[in-house]
Amino acid sequence: IDKKAEDDGRKARKVKIDQQLFQDLNIWRGHLYKDIKSNYVTKYKDEEVEEIVQKIIDRLIFIRKIEDLQITEPILKSLIRQNPPNIYKELKQIFKKFNIDYNSKLFGETEEQLHEADRIDLNNKTIVKVIEGMYKPSERTVEYNFAVIDADILGNIYEQYSGILSFLWNAFHFKR
């Protein structure tokens, strides 16, 4: 019955979580990359922007994971509901708190050694799209539950993305 409903377009086709998450990660990366490149046209090289984007996404996934594990309340949803004038500025404060609470290089170093992700600003629309996407997959009615997404899946997705970047990087430099 499910197959027939999918074939008739009455029910959305099932997509494996790793495929859906990979697609969405690429969408989020695109939003962040485009925003950073347009706001910092000459400041960062492409690979630097990619590193900043990766750091932001890694941080947001970590926060989503502990939200879904119910270690903390839904911080990110709460932030976008409050709709402060500069959401990313507020998010950087959350990153600082996480750095203290979790003592991890993921959220920062010392004040003197800030990551570039902590030195930039992002358009509210961009960061809201990314955060909302981390709750609800694109074109789906269900929500992501990072508590049940295995670390292996996240690792595989990261490897796929790194492979694509490496291929594009080599292709670009080979053409020159």
Tab-separated table of N, CA and C in Angstrom:
chain	number	residue	atom	x	y	z
A	1	ILE	N	0.839	-1.195	0.000
A	1	ILE	CA	0.000	0.000	0.000
A	1	ILE	C	0.878	1.251	0.000
A	2	ASP	N	1.924	1.228	0.861
A	2	ASP	CA	2.830	2.380	0.912
A	2	ASP	C	3.494	2.627	-0.439
A	3	LYS	N	3.946	1.558	-1.098
A	3	LYS	CA	4.617	1.687	-2.389
A	3	LYS	C	3.655	2.287	-3.417
A	4	LYS	N	2.417	1.801	-3.423
A	4	LYS	CA	1.414	2.301	-4.366
A	4	LYS	C	1.143	3.784	-4.100
A	5	ALA	N	1.012	4.154	-2.827
A	5	ALA	CA	0.771	5.557	-2.469
A	5	ALA	C	1.951	6.435	-2.891
A	6	GLU	N	3.186	5.929	-2.739
A	6	GLU	CA	4.376	6.664	-3.182
A	6	GLU	C	4.375	6.820	-4.695
A	7	ASP	N	4.060	5.725	-5.411
A	7	ASP	CA	4.035	5.747	-6.878
A	7	ASP	C	2.985	6.712	-7.414
A	8	ASP	N	1.855	6.814	-6.727
A	8	ASP	CA	0.775	7.712	-7.140
A	8	ASP	C	1.006	9.153	-6.700
A	9	GLY	N	2.067	9.386	-5.928
A	9	GLY	CA	2.363	10.730	-5.451
A	9	GLY	C	1.517	11.167	-4.276
A	10	ARG	N	0.851	10.222	-3.639
A	10	ARG	CA	-0.001	10.536	-2.489
A	10	ARG	C	0.781	10.504	-1.178
A	11	LYS	N	1.961	9.937	-1.247
A	11	LYS	CA	2.799	9.831	-0.060
A	11	LYS	C	4.233	10.129	-0.491
A	12	ALA	N	4.924	10.912	0.334
A	12	ALA	CA	6.312	11.242	0.003
A	12	ALA	C	7.169	9.985	0.037
A	13	ARG	N	8.073	9.895	-0.930
A	13	ARG	CA	8.990	8.752	-0.962
A	13	ARG	C	9.902	8.801	0.248
A	14	LYS	N	10.189	7.618	0.763
A	14	LYS	CA	11.106	7.531	1.891
A	14	LYS	C	12.517	7.757	1.390
A	15	VAL	N	13.250	8.553	2.132
A	15	VAL	CA	14.636	8.836	1.806
A	15	VAL	C	15.458	8.448	3.021
A	16	LYS	N	16.565	7.741	2.792
A	16	LYS	CA	17.418	7.352	3.905
A	16	LYS	C	17.927	8.604	4.593
A	17	ILE	N	18.060	8.513	5.916
A	17	ILE	CA	18.457	9.663	6.714
A	17	ILE	C	19.786	10.236	6.253
A	18	ASP	N	20.742	9.380	5.900
A	18	ASP	CA	22.041	9.906	5.483
A	18	ASP	C	21.938	10.679	4.173
A	19	GLN	N	21.080	10.217	3.256
A	19	GLN	CA	20.896	10.933	1.990
A	19	GLN	C	20.217	12.281	2.230
A	20	GLN	N	19.169	12.274	3.063
A	20	GLN	CA	18.447	13.509	3.351
A	20	GLN	C	19.346	14.505	4.066
A	21	LEU	N	20.073	14.034	5.058
A	21	LEU	CA	20.947	14.920	5.820
A	21	LEU	C	22.062	15.473	4.936
A	22	PHE	N	22.616	14.644	4.069
A	22	PHE	CA	23.653	15.108	3.142
A	22	PHE	C	23.101	16.209	2.241
A	23	GLN	N	21.896	15.996	1.705
A	23	GLN	CA	21.278	17.016	0.855
A	23	GLN	C	21.079	18.319	1.627
A	24	ASP	N	20.555	18.190	2.839
A	24	ASP	CA	20.300	19.384	3.635
A	24	ASP	C	21.596	20.080	4.058
A	25	LEU	N	22.611	19.298	4.421
A	25	LEU	CA	23.898	19.907	4.775
A	25	LEU	C	24.445	20.730	3.616
A	26	ASN	N	24.303	20.230	2.415
A	26	ASN	CA	24.765	20.982	1.245
A	26	ASN	C	23.968	22.269	1.055
A	27	ILE	N	22.682	22.217	1.340
A	27	ILE	CA	21.848	23.424	1.263
A	27	ILE	C	22.314	24.438	2.308
A	28	TRP	N	22.507	23.965	3.557
A	28	TRP	CA	22.953	24.865	4.632
A	28	TRP	C	24.309	25.465	4.314
A	29	ARG	N	25.206	24.624	3.817
A	29	ARG	CA	26.545	25.106	3.436
A	29	ARG	C	26.423	26.205	2.385
A	30	GLY	N	25.564	25.973	1.415
A	30	GLY	CA	25.374	26.962	0.351
A	30	GLY	C	24.896	28.293	0.894
A	31	HIS	N	23.910	28.255	1.788
A	31	HIS	CA	23.401	29.496	2.390
A	31	HIS	C	24.515	30.235	3.130
A	32	LEU	N	25.236	29.511	3.969
A	32	LEU	CA	26.300	30.133	4.766
A	32	LEU	C	27.425	30.654	3.873
A	33	TYR	N	27.844	29.828	2.929
A	33	TYR	CA	28.936	30.207	2.033
A	33	TYR	C	28.595	31.491	1.274
A	34	LYS	N	27.408	31.516	0.697
A	34	LYS	CA	26.974	32.672	-0.095
A	34	LYS	C	26.929	33.936	0.767
A	35	ASP	N	26.418	33.818	1.981
A	35	ASP	CA	26.318	34.968	2.880
A	35	ASP	C	27.710	35.497	3.234
A	36	ILE	N	28.599	34.588	3.621
A	36	ILE	CA	29.950	35.010	4.014
A	36	ILE	C	30.689	35.623	2.828
A	37	LYS	N	30.613	34.979	1.670
A	37	LYS	CA	31.305	35.510	0.484
A	37	LYS	C	30.776	36.891	0.091
A	38	SER	N	29.468	37.097	0.217
A	38	SER	CA	28.919	38.398	-0.187
A	38	SER	C	29.244	39.490	0.829
A	39	ASN	N	29.378	39.137	2.098
A	39	ASN	CA	29.686	40.138	3.121
A	39	ASN	C	31.178	40.389	3.295
A	40	TYR	N	31.995	39.431	2.901
A	40	TYR	CA	33.443	39.535	3.087
A	40	TYR	C	34.136	39.200	1.760
A	41	VAL	N	33.811	39.978	0.751
A	41	VAL	CA	34.216	39.701	-0.628
A	41	VAL	C	35.719	39.478	-0.759
A	42	THR	N	36.520	40.356	-0.199
A	42	THR	CA	37.970	40.254	-0.385
A	42	THR	C	38.708	39.739	0.838
A	43	LYS	N	38.016	39.553	1.938
A	43	LYS	CA	38.705	39.182	3.183
A	43	LYS	C	39.127	37.713	3.215
A	44	TYR	N	38.281	36.813	2.696
A	44	TYR	CA	38.541	35.380	2.817
A	44	TYR	C	38.651	34.705	1.456
A	45	LYS	N	39.602	33.789	1.355
A	45	LYS	CA	39.696	32.928	0.184
A	45	LYS	C	38.606	31.863	0.297
A	46	ASP	N	38.313	31.189	-0.808
A	46	ASP	CA	37.259	30.175	-0.823
A	46	ASP	C	37.467	29.103	0.240
A	47	GLU	N	38.692	28.603	0.379
A	47	GLU	CA	38.946	27.544	1.352
A	47	GLU	C	38.785	28.045	2.790
A	48	GLU	N	39.047	29.324	3.024
A	48	GLU	CA	38.834	29.901	4.358
A	48	GLU	C	37.341	29.992	4.667
A	49	VAL	N	36.564	30.367	3.657
A	49	VAL	CA	35.105	30.420	3.835
A	49	VAL	C	34.585	29.017	4.133
A	50	GLU	N	35.082	28.021	3.407
A	50	GLU	CA	34.666	26.633	3.652
A	50	GLU	C	34.970	26.215	5.093
A	51	GLU	N	36.125	26.609	5.599
A	51	GLU	CA	36.499	26.272	6.976
A	51	GLU	C	35.566	26.946	7.984
A	52	ILE	N	35.234	28.196	7.730
A	52	ILE	CA	34.307	28.922	8.611
A	52	ILE	C	32.937	28.251	8.585
A	53	VAL	N	32.459	27.941	7.393
A	53	VAL	CA	31.161	27.278	7.238
A	53	VAL	C	31.158	25.947	7.984
A	54	GLN	N	32.230	25.164	7.827
A	54	GLN	CA	32.308	23.866	8.495
A	54	GLN	C	32.263	24.027	10.012
A	55	LYS	N	32.963	25.021	10.528
A	55	LYS	CA	32.984	25.250	11.978
A	55	LYS	C	31.586	25.598	12.484
A	56	ILE	N	30.887	26.449	11.767
A	56	ILE	CA	29.528	26.839	12.175
A	56	ILE	C	28.611	25.626	12.168
A	57	ILE	N	28.663	24.845	11.099
A	57	ILE	CA	27.801	23.667	10.994
A	57	ILE	C	28.145	22.643	12.077
A	58	ASP	N	29.421	22.410	12.317
A	58	ASP	CA	29.827	21.475	13.376
A	58	ASP	C	29.264	21.903	14.725
A	59	ARG	N	29.354	23.180	15.007
A	59	ARG	CA	28.839	23.707	16.277
A	59	ARG	C	27.323	23.525	16.375
A	60	LEU	N	26.621	23.866	15.303
A	60	LEU	CA	25.161	23.752	15.323
A	60	LEU	C	24.720	22.294	15.455
A	61	ILE	N	25.405	21.379	14.786
A	61	ILE	CA	25.060	19.960	14.909
A	61	ILE	C	25.301	19.475	16.334
A	62	PHE	N	26.390	19.908	16.946
A	62	PHE	CA	26.657	19.529	18.336
A	62	PHE	C	25.519	20.014	19.248
A	63	ILE	N	25.127	21.263	19.066
A	63	ILE	CA	24.039	21.815	19.889
A	63	ILE	C	22.750	21.038	19.644
A	64	ARG	N	22.432	20.766	18.368
A	64	ARG	CA	21.222	19.992	18.063
A	64	ARG	C	21.271	18.605	18.703
A	65	LYS	N	22.453	17.989	18.694
A	65	LYS	CA	22.612	16.650	19.284
A	65	LYS	C	22.298	16.692	20.777
A	66	ILE	N	22.846	17.656	21.502
A	66	ILE	CA	22.585	17.675	22.944
A	66	ILE	C	21.173	18.150	23.271
A	67	GLU	N	20.581	18.932	22.373
A	67	GLU	CA	19.168	19.274	22.548
A	67	GLU	C	18.320	18.005	22.465
A	68	ASP	N	18.549	17.210	21.418
A	68	ASP	CA	17.753	16.005	21.209
A	68	ASP	C	18.051	14.915	22.231
A	69	LEU	N	19.231	14.948	22.821
A	69	LEU	CA	19.539	14.033	23.927
A	69	LEU	C	18.951	14.544	25.243
A	70	GLN	N	18.335	15.711	25.180
A	70	GLN	CA	17.694	16.376	26.316
A	70	GLN	C	18.685	16.717	27.427
A	71	ILE	N	19.909	17.027	27.012
A	71	ILE	CA	20.917	17.508	27.952
A	71	ILE	C	20.682	18.990	28.207
A	72	THR	N	20.111	19.657	27.210
A	72	THR	CA	19.761	21.061	27.328
A	72	THR	C	18.411	21.292	26.642
A	73	GLU	N	17.792	22.412	26.947
A	73	GLU	CA	16.528	22.763	26.292
A	73	GLU	C	16.810	23.167	24.847
A	74	PRO	N	15.771	23.278	24.017
A	74	PRO	CA	15.969	23.673	22.608
A	74	PRO	C	16.454	25.126	22.490
A	75	ILE	N	17.732	25.317	22.617
A	75	ILE	CA	18.345	26.645	22.608
A	75	ILE	C	18.177	27.334	21.256
A	76	LEU	N	18.413	26.600	20.193
A	76	LEU	CA	18.403	27.217	18.864
A	76	LEU	C	17.002	27.652	18.446
A	77	LYS	N	16.012	26.794	18.686
A	77	LYS	CA	14.623	27.164	18.366
A	77	LYS	C	14.220	28.404	19.159
A	78	SER	N	14.595	28.404	20.422
A	78	SER	CA	14.269	29.523	21.291
A	78	SER	C	14.900	30.815	20.765
A	79	LEU	N	16.128	30.721	20.311
A	79	LEU	CA	16.827	31.900	19.796
A	79	LEU	C	16.106	32.491	18.594
A	80	ILE	N	15.717	31.653	17.644
A	80	ILE	CA	15.074	32.220	16.452
A	80	ILE	C	13.646	32.681	16.745
A	81	ARG	N	13.013	32.099	17.743
A	81	ARG	CA	11.678	32.588	18.133
A	81	ARG	C	11.765	33.980	18.753
A	82	GLN	N	12.839	34.224	19.503
A	82	GLN	CA	13.033	35.542	20.131
A	82	GLN	C	13.282	36.616	19.090
A	83	ASN	N	13.848	36.208	17.946
A	83	ASN	CA	14.115	37.097	16.816
A	83	ASN	C	14.855	38.380	17.223
A	84	PRO	N	16.030	38.234	17.845
A	84	PRO	CA	16.802	39.433	18.186
A	84	PRO	C	17.294	40.134	16.920
A	85	PRO	N	17.700	41.397	17.038
A	85	PRO	CA	18.146	42.133	15.850
A	85	PRO	C	19.336	41.486	15.136
A	86	ASN	N	20.214	40.842	15.892
A	86	ASN	CA	21.377	40.180	15.300
A	86	ASN	C	21.475	38.769	15.884
A	87	ILE	N	20.859	37.814	15.203
A	87	ILE	CA	20.782	36.444	15.706
A	87	ILE	C	22.162	35.810	15.812
A	88	TYR	N	23.015	36.043	14.828
A	88	TYR	CA	24.330	35.401	14.881
A	88	TYR	C	25.173	35.943	16.034
A	89	LYS	N	25.013	37.214	16.344
A	89	LYS	CA	25.723	37.782	17.502
A	89	LYS	C	25.296	37.049	18.774
A	90	GLU	N	23.997	36.803	18.911
A	90	GLU	CA	23.486	36.059	20.065
A	90	GLU	C	23.973	34.611	20.040
A	91	LEU	N	24.032	34.040	18.865
A	91	LEU	CA	24.501	32.666	18.720
A	91	LEU	C	25.966	32.545	19.136
A	92	LYS	N	26.760	33.563	18.823
A	92	LYS	CA	28.168	33.545	19.243
A	92	LYS	C	28.285	33.564	20.771
A	93	GLN	N	27.340	34.192	21.434
A	93	GLN	CA	27.327	34.163	22.907
A	93	GLN	C	27.015	32.749	23.409
A	94	ILE	N	26.127	32.071	22.714
A	94	ILE	CA	25.821	30.675	23.052
A	94	ILE	C	27.060	29.814	22.837
A	95	PHE	N	27.786	30.064	21.752
A	95	PHE	CA	29.027	29.331	21.499
A	95	PHE	C	30.013	29.538	22.648
A	96	LYS	N	30.114	30.774	23.142
A	96	LYS	CA	31.026	31.057	24.264
A	96	LYS	C	30.624	30.265	25.506
A	97	LYS	N	29.308	30.222	25.762
A	97	LYS	CA	28.819	29.465	26.917
A	97	LYS	C	29.136	27.980	26.760
A	98	PHE	N	28.954	27.465	25.570
A	98	PHE	CA	29.257	26.055	25.316
A	98	PHE	C	30.752	25.784	25.464
A	99	ASN	N	31.572	26.751	25.093
A	99	ASN	CA	33.010	26.592	25.251
A	99	ASN	C	33.363	26.431	26.730
A	100	ILE	N	32.713	27.212	27.572
A	100	ILE	CA	32.937	27.114	29.022
A	100	ILE	C	32.379	25.804	29.557
A	101	ASP	N	31.146	25.482	29.180
A	101	ASP	CA	30.471	24.288	29.706
A	101	ASP	C	31.117	22.985	29.244
A	102	TYR	N	31.585	22.943	28.002
A	102	TYR	CA	32.077	21.694	27.431
A	102	TYR	C	33.584	21.671	27.193
A	103	ASN	N	34.243	22.818	27.433
A	103	ASN	CA	35.697	22.907	27.353
A	103	ASN	C	36.234	22.206	26.100
A	104	SER	N	35.731	22.643	24.970
A	104	SER	CA	36.064	21.995	23.713
A	104	SER	C	36.574	23.024	22.718
A	105	LYS	N	37.523	22.645	21.896
A	105	LYS	CA	38.019	23.545	20.858
A	105	LYS	C	36.971	23.785	19.776
A	106	LEU	N	35.926	22.980	19.759
A	106	LEU	CA	34.855	23.163	18.790
A	106	LEU	C	34.237	24.552	18.909
A	107	PHE	N	34.116	25.044	20.140
A	107	PHE	CA	33.435	26.313	20.368
A	107	PHE	C	34.374	27.484	20.597
A	108	GLY	N	35.652	27.267	20.533
A	108	GLY	CA	36.561	28.400	20.641
A	108	GLY	C	37.828	28.069	21.368
A	109	GLU	N	38.708	28.966	21.244
A	109	GLU	CA	39.992	28.875	21.917
A	109	GLU	C	39.967	29.937	23.012
A	110	THR	N	41.017	30.693	23.079
A	110	THR	CA	41.055	31.818	24.006
A	110	THR	C	40.551	33.051	23.269
A	111	GLU	N	40.339	34.121	23.988
A	111	GLU	CA	39.887	35.365	23.357
A	111	GLU	C	40.883	35.842	22.302
A	112	GLU	N	42.163	35.607	22.537
A	112	GLU	CA	43.190	36.038	21.594
A	112	GLU	C	43.234	35.151	20.350
A	113	GLN	N	42.732	33.938	20.452
A	113	GLN	CA	42.805	32.992	19.348
A	113	GLN	C	41.408	32.605	18.856
A	114	LEU	N	40.569	33.591	18.640
A	114	LEU	CA	39.217	33.319	18.158
A	114	LEU	C	39.266	32.713	16.766
A	115	HIS	N	38.354	31.805	16.517
A	115	HIS	CA	38.192	31.260	15.171
A	115	HIS	C	37.512	32.332	14.322
A	116	GLU	N	37.755	32.302	13.033
A	116	GLU	CA	37.140	33.288	12.145
A	116	GLU	C	35.610	33.219	12.203
A	117	ALA	N	35.059	32.064	12.535
A	117	ALA	CA	33.596	31.941	12.674
A	117	ALA	C	33.071	32.850	13.778
A	118	ASP	N	33.959	33.214	14.710
A	118	ASP	CA	33.572	34.106	15.808
A	118	ASP	C	33.842	35.571	15.483
A	119	ARG	N	34.462	35.828	14.359
A	119	ARG	CA	34.810	37.196	13.960
A	119	ARG	C	33.872	37.755	12.899
A	120	ILE	N	33.074	36.892	12.324
A	120	ILE	CA	32.182	37.326	11.239
A	120	ILE	C	30.784	37.617	11.765
A	121	ASP	N	29.956	38.098	10.882
A	121	ASP	CA	28.540	38.252	11.164
A	121	ASP	C	27.783	37.619	10.008
A	122	LEU	N	26.564	37.195	10.281
A	122	LEU	CA	25.718	36.585	9.257
A	122	LEU	C	24.374	37.287	9.225
A	123	ASN	N	23.780	37.299	8.056
A	123	ASN	CA	22.449	37.837	7.871
A	123	ASN	C	21.450	36.984	8.661
A	124	ASN	N	20.486	37.613	9.313
A	124	ASN	CA	19.482	36.873	10.089
A	124	ASN	C	18.758	35.824	9.249
A	125	LYS	N	18.379	36.187	8.014
A	125	LYS	CA	17.655	35.235	7.164
A	125	LYS	C	18.466	33.962	6.941
A	126	THR	N	19.758	34.131	6.741
A	126	THR	CA	20.629	32.986	6.469
A	126	THR	C	20.688	32.055	7.662
A	127	ILE	N	20.986	32.579	8.826
A	127	ILE	CA	21.167	31.714	9.996
A	127	ILE	C	19.833	31.102	10.411
A	128	VAL	N	18.740	31.813	10.210
A	128	VAL	CA	17.419	31.251	10.518
A	128	VAL	C	17.125	30.073	9.590
A	129	LYS	N	17.415	30.203	8.291
A	129	LYS	CA	17.198	29.100	7.336
A	129	LYS	C	17.971	27.856	7.767
A	130	VAL	N	19.219	28.064	8.164
A	130	VAL	CA	20.067	26.939	8.546
A	130	VAL	C	19.535	26.287	9.827
A	131	ILE	N	19.242	27.088	10.826
A	131	ILE	CA	18.756	26.534	12.095
A	131	ILE	C	17.419	25.832	11.892
A	132	GLU	N	16.491	26.467	11.182
A	132	GLU	CA	15.197	25.818	10.932
A	132	GLU	C	15.382	24.508	10.186
A	133	GLY	N	16.310	24.479	9.242
A	133	GLY	CA	16.581	23.259	8.479
A	133	GLY	C	17.128	22.142	9.339
A	134	MET	N	17.783	22.491	10.429
A	134	MET	CA	18.331	21.471	11.329
A	134	MET	C	17.253	20.833	12.200
A	135	TYR	N	16.083	21.383	12.152
A	135	TYR	CA	14.955	20.772	12.850
A	135	TYR	C	14.083	19.990	11.874
A	136	LYS	N	13.816	20.594	10.731
A	136	LYS	CA	12.895	19.966	9.779
A	136	LYS	C	13.577	19.804	8.431
A	137	PRO	N	13.728	18.556	7.982
A	137	PRO	CA	14.344	18.337	6.670
A	137	PRO	C	13.566	19.043	5.571
A	138	SER	N	14.270	19.437	4.531
A	138	SER	CA	13.606	20.115	3.422
A	138	SER	C	12.558	19.198	2.793
A	139	GLU	N	11.417	19.782	2.507
A	139	GLU	CA	10.306	19.086	1.844
A	139	GLU	C	9.801	17.864	2.615
A	140	ARG	N	9.945	17.863	3.923
A	140	ARG	CA	9.475	16.754	4.767
A	140	ARG	C	8.629	17.311	5.897
A	141	THR	N	7.796	16.454	6.460
A	141	THR	CA	6.958	16.880	7.580
A	141	THR	C	7.507	16.432	8.928
A	142	VAL	N	8.441	15.505	8.915
A	142	VAL	CA	9.031	15.031	10.166
A	142	VAL	C	10.203	15.921	10.552
A	143	GLU	N	10.646	15.810	11.810
A	143	GLU	CA	11.796	16.580	12.266
A	143	GLU	C	12.998	15.676	12.436
A	144	TYR	N	14.178	16.277	12.286
A	144	TYR	CA	15.399	15.539	12.591
A	144	TYR	C	15.454	15.274	14.085
A	145	ASN	N	15.947	14.096	14.434
A	145	ASN	CA	16.234	13.781	15.829
A	145	ASN	C	17.700	13.364	15.885
A	146	PHE	N	18.555	14.313	16.223
A	146	PHE	CA	19.989	14.063	16.223
A	146	PHE	C	20.402	13.087	17.317
A	147	ALA	N	19.524	12.827	18.278
A	147	ALA	CA	19.835	11.850	19.325
A	147	ALA	C	19.943	10.447	18.749
A	148	VAL	N	19.223	10.181	17.664
A	148	VAL	CA	19.241	8.840	17.082
A	148	VAL	C	20.071	8.762	15.793
A	149	ILE	N	20.629	9.897	15.377
A	149	ILE	CA	21.502	9.872	14.202
A	149	ILE	C	22.885	9.461	14.686
A	150	ASP	N	23.298	8.307	14.229
A	150	ASP	CA	24.560	7.712	14.656
A	150	ASP	C	25.751	8.557	14.221
A	151	ALA	N	26.787	8.567	15.031
A	151	ALA	CA	28.009	9.303	14.699
A	151	ALA	C	28.615	8.805	13.390
A	152	ASP	N	28.441	7.512	13.087
A	152	ASP	CA	28.955	6.967	11.827
A	152	ASP	C	28.286	7.622	10.630
A	153	ILE	N	26.991	7.888	10.744
A	153	ILE	CA	26.265	8.546	9.653
A	153	ILE	C	26.830	9.947	9.438
A	154	LEU	N	27.021	10.684	10.533
A	154	LEU	CA	27.587	12.027	10.412
A	154	LEU	C	28.997	11.973	9.830
A	155	GLY	N	29.781	10.992	10.249
A	155	GLY	CA	31.135	10.823	9.717
A	155	GLY	C	31.127	10.509	8.233
A	156	ASN	N	30.220	9.628	7.820
A	156	ASN	CA	30.107	9.278	6.399
A	156	ASN	C	29.702	10.486	5.560
A	157	ILE	N	28.776	11.271	6.083
A	157	ILE	CA	28.334	12.469	5.370
A	157	ILE	C	29.502	13.446	5.229
A	158	TYR	N	30.255	13.610	6.305
A	158	TYR	CA	31.401	14.514	6.271
A	158	TYR	C	32.428	14.023	5.248
A	159	GLU	N	32.666	12.715	5.212
A	159	GLU	CA	33.613	12.152	4.243
A	159	GLU	C	33.136	12.383	2.812
A	160	GLN	N	31.836	12.212	2.569
A	160	GLN	CA	31.294	12.457	1.227
A	160	GLN	C	31.536	13.903	0.820
A	161	TYR	N	31.243	14.799	1.736
A	161	TYR	CA	31.412	16.215	1.440
A	161	TYR	C	32.882	16.552	1.214
A	162	SER	N	33.757	16.024	2.053
A	162	SER	CA	35.201	16.271	1.907
A	162	SER	C	35.704	15.732	0.574
A	163	GLY	N	35.187	14.575	0.167
A	163	GLY	CA	35.568	13.998	-1.124
A	163	GLY	C	35.162	14.887	-2.280
A	164	ILE	N	33.972	15.430	-2.212
A	164	ILE	CA	33.495	16.336	-3.263
A	164	ILE	C	34.357	17.583	-3.305
A	165	LEU	N	34.653	18.153	-2.117
A	165	LEU	CA	35.496	19.347	-2.068
A	165	LEU	C	36.875	19.076	-2.645
A	166	SER	N	37.438	17.940	-2.271
A	166	SER	CA	38.764	17.575	-2.753
A	166	SER	C	38.760	17.434	-4.274
A	167	PHE	N	37.740	16.770	-4.811
A	167	PHE	CA	37.609	16.599	-6.254
A	167	PHE	C	37.520	17.959	-6.945
A	168	LEU	N	36.649	18.831	-6.425
A	168	LEU	CA	36.475	20.149	-7.034
A	168	LEU	C	37.751	20.964	-6.944
A	169	TRP	N	38.420	20.896	-5.800
A	169	TRP	CA	39.663	21.630	-5.587
A	169	TRP	C	40.718	21.183	-6.606
A	170	ASN	N	40.876	19.869	-6.743
A	170	ASN	CA	41.863	19.339	-7.685
A	170	ASN	C	41.488	19.668	-9.129
A	171	ALA	N	40.223	19.577	-9.461
A	171	ALA	CA	39.768	19.884	-10.818
A	171	ALA	C	40.026	21.350	-11.147
A	172	PHE	N	39.772	22.225	-10.181
A	172	PHE	CA	39.967	23.654	-10.384
A	172	PHE	C	41.446	23.965	-10.605
A	173	HIS	N	42.300	23.397	-9.764
A	173	HIS	CA	43.726	23.665	-9.885
A	173	HIS	C	44.347	22.993	-11.105
A	174	PHE	N	43.806	21.874	-11.517
A	174	PHE	CA	44.306	21.177	-12.692
A	174	PHE	C	44.025	22.004	-13.944
A	175	LYS	N	42.865	22.657	-13.969
A	175	LYS	CA	42.476	23.475	-15.126
A	175	LYS	C	43.416	24.653	-15.325
A	176	ARG	N	43.927	25.186	-14.259
A	176	ARG	CA	44.792	26.361	-14.334
A	176	ARG	C	46.037	25.951	-14.999
